[in-house]
Structure formats: C-alpha cells, structure tokens
C-alpha cells in the first residue's frame, strides 16, 4: 500500500509479518493493543499501479480496484483498543463498559463454545429498553440483572449469525460483506490464531479512500449530482420532532430499521438529529429509567450541540463525499433551500455506488455478452 509516513494515518505491515498483542482481563472485558512493525518494508513495495493499469477500459471501476488492491490489514491503525465481552457478563455492566471505553460495539465470546458468537451493539441496548420499559417507576429487571447470554436466549429468533472477515481479505470484500449483511461493524478475525484484532466500519473505509482520492483517476460520475445518480433515500424519510418522547424514538429505530432521526420543527425544518449512538448517553448518565422525556429535552441536556451535517441533492458526488468525511458522520441529511428534509445519504449509499455498482454492472455486461456468444455459436452450429 502506498502509505505515506507524513500523513499520520494507518501505517501497515504486510500480513504475515511479526505482530504482537497485549491482552489483560480487567473489569470483565479485554483490552487488546495491536503493534505493527517493518513499515519501511511495506512502503517500499511499489503497488501504486496495482490493478489500476487497465482503467482506460472502464474508469468507473477505479475505486473498486483500489479496494481490491488493499487488504483489511492495511486499514488497521498502528495501535488500537478492542473491547471483548464474555457472554456471562452482566448486560448493564457491558453497556457501561462500552461508554467507559468510548466504543460502539464489542465482539461476544462464549467461553463454553470457545468461539465468537455475535456482537453487542447499541442496537441491543435499544431493543432491551424498547422491550422492558413501561414507566419511570418500574425497575427494568432484564437490564439490571440479566447476563448477555440470557438476553441473547430471549431474542434467539432475531439473532443474526456472527459475521467477520480475515485480515488478508480485500477491502472490496469487506465493503461487500458490510452492505450485503446489513451490518455496520465488521470484526477482523485472524483465522490462524482466532484473535479479534480490529472492527471495520463504513466510515473507516471511506476515510481510507479519501486519503488517496486526489491521487487516483476521477470517474466522470463524481461530477454528477447525487440526484441524477440516484444516490440516497428520498421517499418515506422518517423524522421526529422535539416533542417526540424518547421511548417513541426508540420504537421508531426498531420499527423502521433506521440509524438516525432528523429532528424537525413545526415548519418542517431540520434543527437537530438523534442517532442510535446518542442512545448510549442514556447509559453514560444513567438516565435510561425515564424514557418519557422528549427528544428536545434529551438533546438539550446532552453535549450534542453540533450543527446537523447536511447537503443538497444538486451537489456533486465529489462534494458530498468530501462533506461526509470531513464531518465524520455516518450520514448527511439532504435538505432544500429552506432546510426542509428531502432525504438521507448514508456511508453505505456512497460505498455501494462507487465500489460495488461498477463491478456488478461489469459482471452483468459480461454475462450478457457470454449469453449472446452462446446464442451465436448455437446458430452457427445449427446452420
């Protein structure tokens, strides 16, 4: 990978080089710090032209081929903290541990099966609150007393299989797995040792591409508007108001399978946004016992005072990508000139279009040509 030392970004050693990790077992969770060495050797490998020499055939594939030319290992930072929970850990303590360590999700380890069985995410926290909350006066036993294992058994029919990826897999495969599996976090697991070494996200991958995007050939579609390209969701956009009760917002997350709610005023103008990740603040300040509070009160009492990251549907894809990376958010709210909500553009929307779409279209075209060739050959033989 043509990584540059002066960028201060991930500097990777090639897979197979010496890798040391330090693990401890404090407070029922694990901290793993990953060290990578031999950076100069890695940088000496000339891969600037790897799989990019034939781009004249189809410039639309430049980002897809960039992702195919890099492995998951290339994106892992020089040092990183990873939190892993045993399924025997108390649910409440687990969510407090997420807050304490500043992470959004953790792989789950089943000591009986000696294997990873899933992920504990903020979505689980929302499901628990949504399931057990009644009034502020009623104790939420399932959150207070249950272990992770108990909770997983209660929602067994809704459990997804554990999805992971090998560090030697390409970033293209990682993007495909993230989007097709409809997950937001993808653990990187070393198949040889069984160690979890990192958690990949859409944001991390797009940010990695953004580091080199000015050095790559620019596909013509980057100059088109997201409206013309059909990128984003522009129908049935779910919104909330400052008067929406918090428990109702949680229900909306679950019912509509969305990750954020634009908050609009009486005129329909977006004034704030309440995302799934904000729900973890309920564990941070131990306020989850009163979900009758409104979103307006919740946002006012939190440190969430950032301006809503937004864009217009007539802005170019290049501009939208720049905005979402610099804002370090998972989505942009698409607004009109008066700030009325028109749609949502997510990281997965962008990665699907610039990485997966060109290769899928190429595969479809190849299949059609092969079918036409077979028909032609059959006609010739018949004649």
Short mmCIF file of C-alpha atoms in Angstrom, two decimals:
data_model
loop_
_atom_site.label_atom_id
_atom_site.label_comp_id
_atom_site.label_asym_id
_atom_site.label_seq_id
_atom_site.Cartn_x
_atom_site.Cartn_y
_atom_site.Cartn_z
CA UNK A 1 0.00 0.00 0.00
CA UNK A 2 1.49 3.37 -0.97
CA UNK A 3 1.11 4.79 2.53
CA UNK A 4 2.99 7.95 3.36
CA UNK A 5 4.71 8.44 6.67
CA UNK A 6 3.85 12.12 6.89
CA UNK A 7 0.09 11.56 6.79
CA UNK A 8 -0.12 10.28 10.34
CA UNK A 9 -2.68 7.75 9.11
CA UNK A 10 -2.60 3.92 9.31
CA UNK A 11 0.86 2.57 8.56
CA UNK A 12 0.59 -1.09 7.90
CA UNK A 13 2.91 -4.04 7.89
CA UNK A 14 2.13 -6.72 5.32
CA UNK A 15 0.11 -9.70 6.56
CA UNK A 16 2.37 -12.39 7.94
CA UNK A 17 4.91 -10.04 9.50
CA UNK A 18 5.53 -10.12 13.23
CA UNK A 19 2.54 -8.91 15.19
CA UNK A 20 2.40 -8.57 18.97
CA UNK A 21 -0.67 -8.10 21.12
CA UNK A 22 -1.17 -7.40 24.78
CA UNK A 23 -4.29 -8.68 26.48
CA UNK A 24 -5.49 -8.24 30.03
CA UNK A 25 -8.68 -9.23 31.80
CA UNK A 26 -9.77 -6.30 33.94
CA UNK A 27 -13.35 -5.43 34.80
CA UNK A 28 -14.63 -8.43 32.85
CA UNK A 29 -13.56 -7.10 29.46
CA UNK A 30 -10.45 -7.29 27.34
CA UNK A 31 -8.14 -4.57 26.04
CA UNK A 32 -6.01 -5.64 23.10
CA UNK A 33 -3.35 -3.31 21.74
CA UNK A 34 -2.05 -4.16 18.29
CA UNK A 35 1.50 -3.27 17.24
CA UNK A 36 2.76 -3.49 13.68
CA UNK A 37 6.33 -3.27 12.53
CA UNK A 38 8.55 -3.08 9.45
CA UNK A 39 6.78 -0.06 7.98
CA UNK A 40 9.64 0.81 5.65
CA UNK A 41 9.50 -2.63 4.09
CA UNK A 42 5.80 -2.17 3.48
CA UNK A 43 6.28 1.25 1.97
CA UNK A 44 9.00 0.01 -0.32
CA UNK A 45 6.51 -2.22 -2.14
CA UNK A 46 5.51 -0.38 -5.28
CA UNK A 47 1.80 -1.01 -5.53
CA UNK A 48 0.80 2.38 -6.96
CA UNK A 49 -0.17 0.69 -10.20
CA UNK A 50 -1.58 -2.49 -8.70
CA UNK A 51 -4.71 -3.50 -10.58
CA UNK A 52 -5.09 0.05 -11.89
CA UNK A 53 -3.23 -0.33 -15.17
CA UNK A 54 -6.34 -1.24 -17.17
CA UNK A 55 -8.52 1.63 -16.01
CA UNK A 56 -8.72 3.04 -19.52
CA UNK A 57 -11.20 0.25 -20.20
CA UNK A 58 -13.58 1.49 -17.52
CA UNK A 59 -12.69 4.44 -15.31
CA UNK A 60 -15.84 3.81 -13.24
CA UNK A 61 -14.04 0.88 -11.61
CA UNK A 62 -11.14 2.89 -10.17
CA UNK A 63 -12.40 2.89 -6.57
CA UNK A 64 -13.44 -0.75 -6.73
CA UNK A 65 -9.99 -1.74 -7.96
CA UNK A 66 -8.36 0.44 -5.33
CA UNK A 67 -10.30 -1.51 -2.69
CA UNK A 68 -9.35 -4.82 -4.28
CA UNK A 69 -5.70 -3.81 -4.21
CA UNK A 70 -5.74 -3.26 -0.43
CA UNK A 71 -6.30 -5.71 2.36
CA UNK A 72 -8.20 -5.23 5.58
CA UNK A 73 -4.84 -5.26 7.37
CA UNK A 74 -3.84 -2.09 5.53
CA UNK A 75 -6.57 -0.09 7.23
CA UNK A 76 -5.85 -1.13 10.83
CA UNK A 77 -4.16 1.68 12.78
CA UNK A 78 -0.74 1.20 14.32
CA UNK A 79 -2.35 0.84 17.74
CA UNK A 80 -5.98 0.35 18.64
CA UNK A 81 -8.11 -0.70 21.59
CA UNK A 82 -10.55 -3.55 21.24
CA UNK A 83 -13.13 -4.49 23.87
CA UNK A 84 -14.41 -8.08 24.00
CA UNK A 85 -17.21 -9.29 26.29
CA UNK A 86 -17.80 -12.75 27.66
CA UNK A 87 -21.46 -13.73 27.32
CA UNK A 88 -21.59 -14.33 31.10
CA UNK A 89 -21.09 -10.61 31.74
CA UNK A 90 -23.99 -8.62 33.17
CA UNK A 91 -25.82 -6.68 30.43
CA UNK A 92 -25.83 -3.41 32.35
CA UNK A 93 -22.11 -3.63 33.09
CA UNK A 94 -21.41 -4.37 29.44
CA UNK A 95 -23.09 -1.18 28.24
CA UNK A 96 -21.34 0.84 30.94
CA UNK A 97 -18.08 -0.67 29.67
CA UNK A 98 -18.87 0.47 26.12
CA UNK A 99 -19.34 4.01 27.45
CA UNK A 100 -16.20 3.84 29.61
CA UNK A 101 -14.05 2.71 26.69
CA UNK A 102 -15.62 5.01 24.12
CA UNK A 103 -16.54 2.21 21.69
CA UNK A 104 -19.80 1.48 19.96
CA UNK A 105 -19.74 -2.31 19.80
CA UNK A 106 -17.88 -5.35 21.10
CA UNK A 107 -17.48 -8.96 19.88
CA UNK A 108 -19.05 -11.54 22.18
CA UNK A 109 -17.04 -14.55 23.33
CA UNK A 110 -18.76 -17.72 24.51
CA UNK A 111 -16.32 -19.44 26.88
CA UNK A 112 -18.31 -22.69 26.69
CA UNK A 113 -18.12 -22.91 22.91
CA UNK A 114 -14.71 -21.22 22.84
CA UNK A 115 -15.78 -19.08 19.93
CA UNK A 116 -17.22 -15.70 18.98
CA UNK A 117 -21.00 -15.82 18.80
CA UNK A 118 -22.02 -12.28 17.90
CA UNK A 119 -21.69 -8.59 18.61
CA UNK A 120 -23.07 -6.44 21.40
CA UNK A 121 -24.10 -3.11 19.92
CA UNK A 122 -26.13 -0.05 20.80
CA UNK A 123 -28.97 -1.65 18.82
CA UNK A 124 -29.12 -4.33 21.54
CA UNK A 125 -29.39 -1.60 24.17
CA UNK A 126 -32.27 -0.05 22.23
CA UNK A 127 -34.02 -3.42 21.89
CA UNK A 128 -33.70 -4.05 25.64
CA UNK A 129 -35.05 -0.61 26.57
CA UNK A 130 -37.81 -0.90 24.00
CA UNK A 131 -38.81 -4.31 25.33
CA UNK A 132 -38.77 -3.76 29.07
CA UNK A 133 -39.55 -0.07 29.67
CA UNK A 134 -43.01 0.80 30.99
CA UNK A 135 -42.79 3.78 33.36
CA UNK A 136 -40.01 5.53 35.28
CA UNK A 137 -41.22 3.85 38.50
CA UNK A 138 -40.85 0.25 37.24
CA UNK A 139 -37.46 -1.43 37.62
CA UNK A 140 -36.05 -2.88 34.38
CA UNK A 141 -35.01 -6.31 35.63
CA UNK A 142 -33.78 -7.61 32.26
CA UNK A 143 -31.29 -4.76 32.02
CA UNK A 144 -30.32 -4.71 35.70
CA UNK A 145 -29.88 -8.43 36.39
CA UNK A 146 -29.56 -10.45 33.20
CA UNK A 147 -26.35 -11.67 31.65
CA UNK A 148 -25.63 -11.19 27.95
CA UNK A 149 -26.25 -14.93 27.45
CA UNK A 150 -29.75 -14.65 28.99
CA UNK A 151 -30.62 -11.69 26.78
CA UNK A 152 -29.45 -13.48 23.63
CA UNK A 153 -31.58 -16.52 24.52
CA UNK A 154 -34.65 -14.29 24.93
CA UNK A 155 -34.29 -12.88 21.42
CA UNK A 156 -32.87 -16.02 19.84
CA UNK A 157 -35.22 -15.85 16.86
CA UNK A 158 -33.91 -12.38 15.98
CA UNK A 159 -30.22 -13.16 16.39
CA UNK A 160 -28.01 -12.72 13.37
CA UNK A 161 -25.15 -15.07 12.69
CA UNK A 162 -21.72 -13.73 13.58
CA UNK A 163 -20.14 -12.06 10.55
CA UNK A 164 -16.39 -11.46 10.43
CA UNK A 165 -13.55 -11.15 7.93
CA UNK A 166 -9.92 -12.21 7.67
CA UNK A 167 -7.20 -9.51 7.71
CA UNK A 168 -5.92 -10.86 4.38
CA UNK A 169 -9.27 -10.27 2.69
CA UNK A 170 -9.56 -7.26 0.40
CA UNK A 171 -11.34 -4.07 1.39
CA UNK A 172 -13.67 -4.74 -1.54
CA UNK A 173 -14.76 -7.97 0.16
CA UNK A 174 -15.15 -6.07 3.44
CA UNK A 175 -17.46 -3.49 1.83
CA UNK A 176 -19.48 -6.22 0.15
CA UNK A 177 -19.84 -8.10 3.45
CA UNK A 178 -20.85 -4.96 5.36
CA UNK A 179 -23.51 -3.97 2.86
CA UNK A 180 -24.90 -7.38 1.94
CA UNK A 181 -25.03 -8.49 5.59
CA UNK A 182 -26.58 -5.14 6.55
CA UNK A 183 -24.19 -4.65 9.45
CA UNK A 184 -22.33 -1.51 10.46
CA UNK A 185 -19.36 -3.15 12.17
CA UNK A 186 -17.23 -5.97 10.83
CA UNK A 187 -14.76 -7.68 13.19
CA UNK A 188 -11.41 -8.60 11.66
CA UNK A 189 -10.52 -12.07 12.96
CA UNK A 190 -7.16 -13.77 12.40
CA UNK A 191 -8.12 -17.28 11.28
CA UNK A 192 -4.77 -18.74 12.38
CA UNK A 193 -4.87 -17.50 15.97
CA UNK A 194 -8.59 -16.82 16.41
CA UNK A 195 -7.75 -13.34 17.70
CA UNK A 196 -10.04 -10.39 17.01
CA UNK A 197 -7.76 -7.52 16.03
CA UNK A 198 -9.99 -4.70 14.83
CA UNK A 199 -13.55 -3.69 13.89
CA UNK A 200 -14.03 -2.25 10.41
CA UNK A 201 -16.73 0.31 9.67
CA UNK A 202 -18.04 2.12 6.59
CA UNK A 203 -16.63 5.36 7.97
CA UNK A 204 -13.12 3.97 8.40
CA UNK A 205 -13.06 2.54 4.88
CA UNK A 206 -14.32 5.71 3.18
CA UNK A 207 -11.85 7.79 5.17
CA UNK A 208 -9.04 5.50 3.99
CA UNK A 209 -10.09 6.00 0.37
CA UNK A 210 -10.34 9.75 0.93
CA UNK A 211 -6.64 9.87 1.84
CA UNK A 212 -5.70 8.90 -1.72
CA UNK A 213 -8.68 10.03 -3.74
CA UNK A 214 -6.90 13.06 -5.22
CA UNK A 215 -4.09 10.82 -6.47
CA UNK A 216 -6.45 8.47 -8.29
CA UNK A 217 -8.11 8.96 -11.68
CA UNK A 218 -11.53 10.56 -11.16
CA UNK A 219 -14.52 8.75 -12.68
CA UNK A 220 -16.85 11.08 -14.56
CA UNK A 221 -19.75 10.21 -12.25
CA UNK A 222 -18.02 12.10 -9.43
CA UNK A 223 -19.05 15.35 -11.19
CA UNK A 224 -22.72 14.41 -11.34
CA UNK A 225 -25.26 15.31 -8.67
CA UNK A 226 -26.48 12.71 -6.19
CA UNK A 227 -29.99 13.35 -7.51
CA UNK A 228 -29.01 12.44 -11.08
CA UNK A 229 -27.09 9.40 -9.85
CA UNK A 230 -29.95 8.23 -7.66
CA UNK A 231 -27.84 8.02 -4.51
CA UNK A 232 -29.66 8.17 -1.18
CA UNK A 233 -33.16 7.71 0.23
CA UNK A 234 -35.70 10.31 -0.85
CA UNK A 235 -39.00 8.59 -0.10
CA UNK A 236 -40.61 7.80 3.25
CA UNK A 237 -37.90 9.60 5.20
CA UNK A 238 -38.69 9.12 8.89
CA UNK A 239 -38.38 12.25 11.05
CA UNK A 240 -39.18 13.25 14.63
CA UNK A 241 -39.98 16.49 16.44
CA UNK A 242 -38.60 17.98 19.66
CA UNK A 243 -41.87 16.85 21.32
CA UNK A 244 -41.38 13.18 20.37
CA UNK A 245 -40.96 11.07 23.55
CA UNK A 246 -37.67 9.23 23.80
CA UNK A 247 -39.37 5.83 24.05
CA UNK A 248 -41.23 6.61 20.81
CA UNK A 249 -37.94 7.45 19.10
CA UNK A 250 -36.51 4.12 20.23
CA UNK A 251 -39.57 2.36 18.81
CA UNK A 252 -39.02 4.17 15.52
CA UNK A 253 -35.41 2.96 15.35
CA UNK A 254 -36.58 -0.63 15.76
CA UNK A 255 -39.74 -0.50 13.64
CA UNK A 256 -38.22 1.27 10.63
CA UNK A 257 -34.70 -0.21 10.99
CA UNK A 258 -33.07 3.21 10.74
CA UNK A 259 -29.96 4.54 12.43
CA UNK A 260 -30.88 8.22 12.85
CA UNK A 261 -33.86 10.54 13.16
CA UNK A 262 -33.71 14.08 11.76
CA UNK A 263 -35.48 16.33 14.29
CA UNK A 264 -37.67 18.95 12.59
CA UNK A 265 -39.53 21.98 13.94
CA UNK A 266 -43.18 22.92 13.32
CA UNK A 267 -42.22 24.33 9.91
CA UNK A 268 -40.59 21.08 8.85
CA UNK A 269 -37.06 22.47 9.02
CA UNK A 270 -34.35 20.21 10.38
CA UNK A 271 -32.90 21.57 13.63
CA UNK A 272 -31.09 18.55 15.04
CA UNK A 273 -30.55 14.83 14.61
CA UNK A 274 -30.90 11.97 17.08
CA UNK A 275 -28.84 8.93 16.14
CA UNK A 276 -28.67 5.43 17.55
CA UNK A 277 -25.26 6.20 19.00
CA UNK A 278 -26.78 9.01 21.09
CA UNK A 279 -28.79 6.37 22.97
CA UNK A 280 -25.61 5.20 24.70
CA UNK A 281 -25.67 8.51 26.57
CA UNK A 282 -28.63 7.09 28.49
CA UNK A 283 -26.23 4.55 29.96
CA UNK A 284 -23.50 7.14 30.43
CA UNK A 285 -25.61 9.40 32.65
CA UNK A 286 -27.82 6.54 33.96
CA UNK A 287 -30.96 8.29 32.70
CA UNK A 288 -32.45 5.27 30.91
CA UNK A 289 -35.03 4.87 33.70
CA UNK A 290 -37.02 7.84 32.36
CA UNK A 291 -37.76 7.41 28.67
CA UNK A 292 -40.81 9.67 28.82
CA UNK A 293 -38.54 12.66 28.28
CA UNK A 294 -38.87 14.33 24.89
CA UNK A 295 -36.12 14.43 22.28
CA UNK A 296 -35.94 18.19 22.77
CA UNK A 297 -35.20 17.75 26.48
CA UNK A 298 -32.79 14.90 25.85
CA UNK A 299 -30.76 16.79 23.25
CA UNK A 300 -30.78 19.95 25.35
CA UNK A 301 -29.35 18.09 28.35
CA UNK A 302 -26.66 16.33 26.32
CA UNK A 303 -23.43 17.59 24.81
CA UNK A 304 -24.98 17.05 21.38
CA UNK A 305 -24.85 20.62 20.12
CA UNK A 306 -23.26 20.11 16.72
CA UNK A 307 -24.85 21.54 13.63
CA UNK A 308 -26.67 18.95 11.51
CA UNK A 309 -24.42 17.72 8.70
CA UNK A 310 -26.43 18.31 5.53
CA UNK A 311 -26.18 18.64 1.77
CA UNK A 312 -28.37 19.44 -1.23
CA UNK A 313 -29.48 16.90 -3.84
CA UNK A 314 -27.99 19.03 -6.61
CA UNK A 315 -24.48 18.85 -5.09
CA UNK A 316 -21.94 16.64 -6.86
CA UNK A 317 -20.99 13.23 -5.53
CA UNK A 318 -17.44 14.51 -5.04
CA UNK A 319 -18.69 17.36 -2.85
CA UNK A 320 -20.99 15.09 -0.84
CA UNK A 321 -18.17 12.62 -0.16
CA UNK A 322 -15.93 15.45 0.98
CA UNK A 323 -18.63 16.72 3.35
CA UNK A 324 -19.40 13.37 4.96
CA UNK A 325 -15.73 12.54 5.53
CA UNK A 326 -14.85 15.94 7.00
CA UNK A 327 -17.94 15.99 9.22
CA UNK A 328 -17.01 12.49 10.47
CA UNK A 329 -20.64 11.38 10.45
CA UNK A 330 -22.46 8.31 9.17
CA UNK A 331 -24.97 10.17 7.06
CA UNK A 332 -25.92 13.57 5.63
CA UNK A 333 -29.43 14.99 5.77
CA UNK A 334 -30.48 16.15 2.29
CA UNK A 335 -32.30 19.48 2.59
CA UNK A 336 -33.79 22.09 0.28
CA UNK A 337 -33.01 25.83 0.33
CA UNK A 338 -35.26 26.32 3.39
CA UNK A 339 -33.71 23.39 5.30
CA UNK A 340 -36.72 21.11 4.85
CA UNK A 341 -35.75 17.43 4.89
CA UNK A 342 -35.74 15.84 1.44
CA UNK A 343 -33.72 12.70 2.03
CA UNK A 344 -30.78 10.91 3.65
CA UNK A 345 -27.42 9.94 2.15
CA UNK A 346 -25.51 7.34 4.15
CA UNK A 347 -21.98 5.97 4.00
CA UNK A 348 -23.32 2.67 2.72
CA UNK A 349 -25.15 4.51 -0.09
CA UNK A 350 -21.87 6.06 -1.21
CA UNK A 351 -19.77 2.90 -0.96
CA UNK A 352 -22.44 0.86 -2.75
CA UNK A 353 -22.46 3.28 -5.67
CA UNK A 354 -18.74 3.97 -6.13
CA UNK A 355 -17.40 0.49 -5.28
CA UNK A 356 -19.97 -2.30 -5.67
CA UNK A 357 -22.12 -0.91 -8.50
CA UNK A 358 -19.38 -0.66 -11.19
CA UNK A 359 -18.25 -4.26 -10.64
CA UNK A 360 -21.83 -5.56 -10.56
CA UNK A 361 -22.60 -3.77 -13.83
CA UNK A 362 -19.41 -5.15 -15.39
CA UNK A 363 -20.35 -8.68 -14.30
CA UNK A 364 -23.85 -8.27 -15.74
CA UNK A 365 -22.43 -6.98 -19.02
CA UNK A 366 -20.01 -9.90 -19.20
CA UNK A 367 -22.85 -12.37 -18.61
CA UNK A 368 -24.94 -10.79 -21.37
CA UNK A 369 -22.03 -10.94 -23.81
CA UNK A 370 -21.39 -14.57 -22.91
CA UNK A 371 -25.06 -15.41 -23.45
CA UNK A 372 -25.07 -13.64 -26.82
CA UNK A 373 -21.92 -15.51 -27.81
CA UNK A 374 -23.50 -18.85 -26.88
CA UNK A 375 -26.60 -17.99 -28.92
CA UNK A 376 -24.43 -17.03 -31.90
CA UNK A 377 -22.40 -20.25 -31.69
CA UNK A 378 -25.59 -22.29 -31.41
CA UNK A 379 -27.00 -20.59 -34.52
CA UNK A 380 -23.82 -21.28 -36.47
CA UNK A 381 -23.79 -24.95 -35.48
CA UNK A 382 -27.48 -25.31 -36.39
CA UNK A 383 -26.84 -23.77 -39.80
#
